Every structure is written in C-alpha cells, then in structure tokens.
Amino acid sequence: MSIGQNHQALPRAGPEREALREKGQFWTPDWVAEAMVAYCLGSGAPHVFDPAVGAGAFFRAAKAVAGRLGRTVKLVGTELHARALDDARAQGLSDADLDGVTITDFIVRPPRGPFRAIVANPPYIRHHRLPPELKTHLKALATRLVGRPLDGRAGLHVFFLIRALELLAPAGRLAFIVPADTAEGVFARPLWAWIARHYRLDGVVTFDHAATPFPGVDTNALVLLISRNPPLESFTWARCTERGDSLCAWITSGFVVRGAAIESQTRPLEEALRTGLSREPQQESDELPTLLDYACVLRGIATGANDFFFLTESQAAALRIPREFLAPAVGRTRDVVGNSVTHERLSELAAAGRPTLLFKPDGRRLESFPAPVREYLRKGVELGLPARALIASRRPWYKMESRSVPPFLFAYLGRRSARFIRNEAGVVPLTGFLCVYPRSKDPDAVQRLWHTLSHPDTVANLKLVGKSYGSGAIKVEPRALERLPIARSAIIDAGLGQPVREVQLAAL
C-alpha cells in the first residue's frame, strides 16, 4: 500500500472547485480505505457494499484486503453519477469490478438490503446546496427512522449514514468516513441517541492535522466503525497521528496492535456522546459555570445582500446616504487584527477601501425616506433583492435587522483567529461574528468578564463546544457558545465573582 497512490488532485478555486462542492466528491486515500474495509470484512462478510462508489477507492481497497486474506469478495454499490465510474476505471478497476454498481439515488431509491459490510465516504454536500424536494424527502427519512426530523443544517452525508444503517444486516459492520460535524452539529444529539439505542459503536478514529486524509479540504474527518450488534456502554476511541499502514494493521488486529501512529483508549459511550465523538475525552468534574451565566449571545446581522447593504465610505458618500441610516460595522474576521476592534482600525479599513458602514433603513414607507435613500432602494428593487430568500421574509424587504452595540464580539469561524474581541469602536457585526452581551452593565463587571473570556483556559475550552474543520478551524454557533465552560482558574484570576443569571433579552 502506498500513501501517495491514487491521490486526488484538488482544484484550489474556480468552476472545478465549485463542481466538487456541488457533488461533494473527495477521494478516500488508500491507507484509510483499506483500514475501513478491513474492519467491515472482519466479520466474514462475502461482499462489500459502497453506496457512493465514485472513483472506486473502497472497491480497490476490498480487492487488496481480500487478496491479503486469501478471500474473494463481491463488489456491489450505487452511484448517482455514471461519469464518476470513468474515474474508477482510470484508477484501475475493470468493467467486471464495476458490474455490481447500480446507477441510482441511494437516498431516494435505495437498493434492497440487507448488507453485511457497508463502507463509504458519503458525498459531503452542505444543507444550503440541497434542493427543496430532496430536503422534504430527507426530513421524512429521519422522522421515520430516528423518530424526529433533524435540524435543517444536517448535510447529505448524515442521511447517507442513516440510510446505510437501515440497510445493515444483523451482526453486519459499517465503516463511514465523515466530517466531524456528524458528531458535533446541532442535529448530533438526536442522531446519536438513535444510533446508540439500536447499534453498537465499536470504534471512532480521529486524525491529527499531519495525518488528515484530505489535505487541502476544509474539513475534520472521522472514521465511524459501527456494527448491528447489541449496544455496549463503551467503545474504542483512537487518534491517528501519521499516514500509512499502521491504521489498517491496528484495525485488523482487533484494535490491539497500535504502533507508534495510533493512540487509543476505551471510552465510556455516555461521556463521548455528551462531549462529542470527535473531541478528546473529558474527565468528570464539578459542574462549571458557562458563558450563559454571565452573558447572552446573538448572531451578527444577516443583511441578505452584503454587496448592497454593506458599504464603503466612498460608496456612501457617492450615494449621499444620510448618516442616520448608516452604522459602523465589521464583516470579516480577517478585518479585525488582534483582540480588539478600534476606531483606528476602522479608519485603516476605510482607507483601504473596505466596507465599514451598514446601510440600515428602518420599516417606514418608501416615500418617507430622504430622496437619496429612496433612489438607492429603487435600485435594490431593480437588482431583484426583494426576491432573495432571506430578504423576502422581511416586511418591508429593506428593513434591516437591528442589534444593540455588543461590548464583545466573537470570531464565528477561524483557525488561529477564533477569539473574543473587545468592541472599542462601537461597531455592529455582520454574520462573521457573534454578539456577546454581558448580563451585568456595571463597567467593572464587564471589564472582569473581558479578562475571563481572554484567559487561556477559557479559550482552550472552545474546542468543547465548537464544530471542528480542517487546519484547526472551529465554528461556534450562538447557543453552543453560551454553553462554553468557564474555567474556575479564569474566574478566580479575573475576580469575576458569582454568575448573574438574570437577563432582559428584549432590551437587546
């Protein structure tokens, strides 16, 4: 097995990269594919079923693993895009190897099961790229199997997992490589509660950045190893630190022979589901205060059309928009350097031609606005803005969301930039940030909370509530940020005192 063999060359940008996002097709490297197949064939299955054959990584892996075991296995699968099988042939599979592949939609028109070995790298297609009719079908699928619809932000890969588990034979084995949001997203709790009731989680494999299966792809991968056996209260949790044969050798040994590249441990299922399967195990401790005890969190302003509502100083001047309809704003995390946004930084951004002004018309009738505002809003109509999804829900379409100026911002998605930010410039943030409003308005308490949020132990806890992506990036949703555990060391160092639990959201 060669690590570099059959490596997918990923376009960095342009139409080819966009096509990858539309189809969600990223090849699984041989060293991972063979490890996953080795787990599935460990039960003696006579076949391997892949619901998203694509370039055939798991078919090639099945042939290699079966060959080493002195066995033959039948290759069966489904594939939505017939042209994808051309890639499989180009990677060395024959027409005979692909004879068991059916061109069909695995979700909408699944094959007849059950299957004793299912292995897949399901298409990673985000929820906003799914057509409405498919979303309706996915909602019905989750309701029937899981017992409730999943949150609308679940991607297609989640429903591939649900459908595949439905088709798994008794005592059969399933290996899926999925993004970490499968275990971290807002939909994860009901999904994994269902899985834990009906299936056995045998193992989870996470990867260090240096061992990522998908270099250049902004995702944090997990391998899920699940069997249709009675559930157990614990499972094997592992971290792979190097690419290569060690992962396959460890799985083939029944999770015994680890080698230098595998760190593994037995982990209580209850703790893992509470903490998140992709996250390091957390020791039981006294319940810590959370950010919600000291502050509440709202997302930044969603304009629905930043190119129209988020203006530069020169644009606002040319349009003659009165200042009462403008508010200082920031949109990109990269526009904030360090841990504070200052008036000086806003001036630098304005001088560089970056947007720093939010156009914020209120809900008055069009004819009640000053002439320059009326003229600009009519231009918005000509551009078709009232028909855009988010904007169409407003009454009237141009009425902008409002936020009180938050004392703190939080970088919504970032790598090294995931941090709390002191809002010294009095800006309102767009959706690149979250708004953090301290419950106490006392300036001394606000300052102490700032020191608490800036504390390294607080920042270190972000990984416990955020969704992880590639290259160390994390994304934290508003409700998840409110669950951020505040380390007692941070509270003591800042002299923060007892939590203030009362808040008046209506005032925000």
Short mmCIF file of N, CA and C in Angstrom, two decimals, residues 11-19:
data_model
loop_
_atom_site.label_atom_id
_atom_site.label_comp_id
_atom_site.label_asym_id
_atom_site.label_seq_id
_atom_site.Cartn_x
_atom_site.Cartn_y
_atom_site.Cartn_z
N PRO A 11 -8.63 21.00 -7.33
CA PRO A 11 -8.55 22.37 -7.80
C PRO A 11 -8.71 23.33 -6.63
N ARG A 12 -7.95 24.41 -6.62
CA ARG A 12 -7.96 25.33 -5.49
C ARG A 12 -9.10 26.34 -5.58
N ALA A 13 -9.58 26.61 -6.79
CA ALA A 13 -10.63 27.62 -6.95
C ALA A 13 -11.27 27.45 -8.32
N GLY A 14 -12.25 28.31 -8.60
CA GLY A 14 -12.87 28.33 -9.91
C GLY A 14 -13.98 27.31 -10.09
N PRO A 15 -14.45 27.14 -11.33
CA PRO A 15 -15.57 26.24 -11.61
C PRO A 15 -15.32 24.80 -11.20
N GLU A 16 -14.07 24.32 -11.34
CA GLU A 16 -13.79 22.92 -10.98
C GLU A 16 -13.94 22.71 -9.48
N ARG A 17 -13.48 23.68 -8.68
CA ARG A 17 -13.64 23.56 -7.23
C ARG A 17 -15.12 23.65 -6.86
N GLU A 18 -15.87 24.53 -7.54
CA GLU A 18 -17.29 24.65 -7.26
C GLU A 18 -18.02 23.36 -7.61
N ALA A 19 -17.60 22.69 -8.69
CA ALA A 19 -18.22 21.41 -9.05
C ALA A 19 -17.98 20.36 -7.97
#
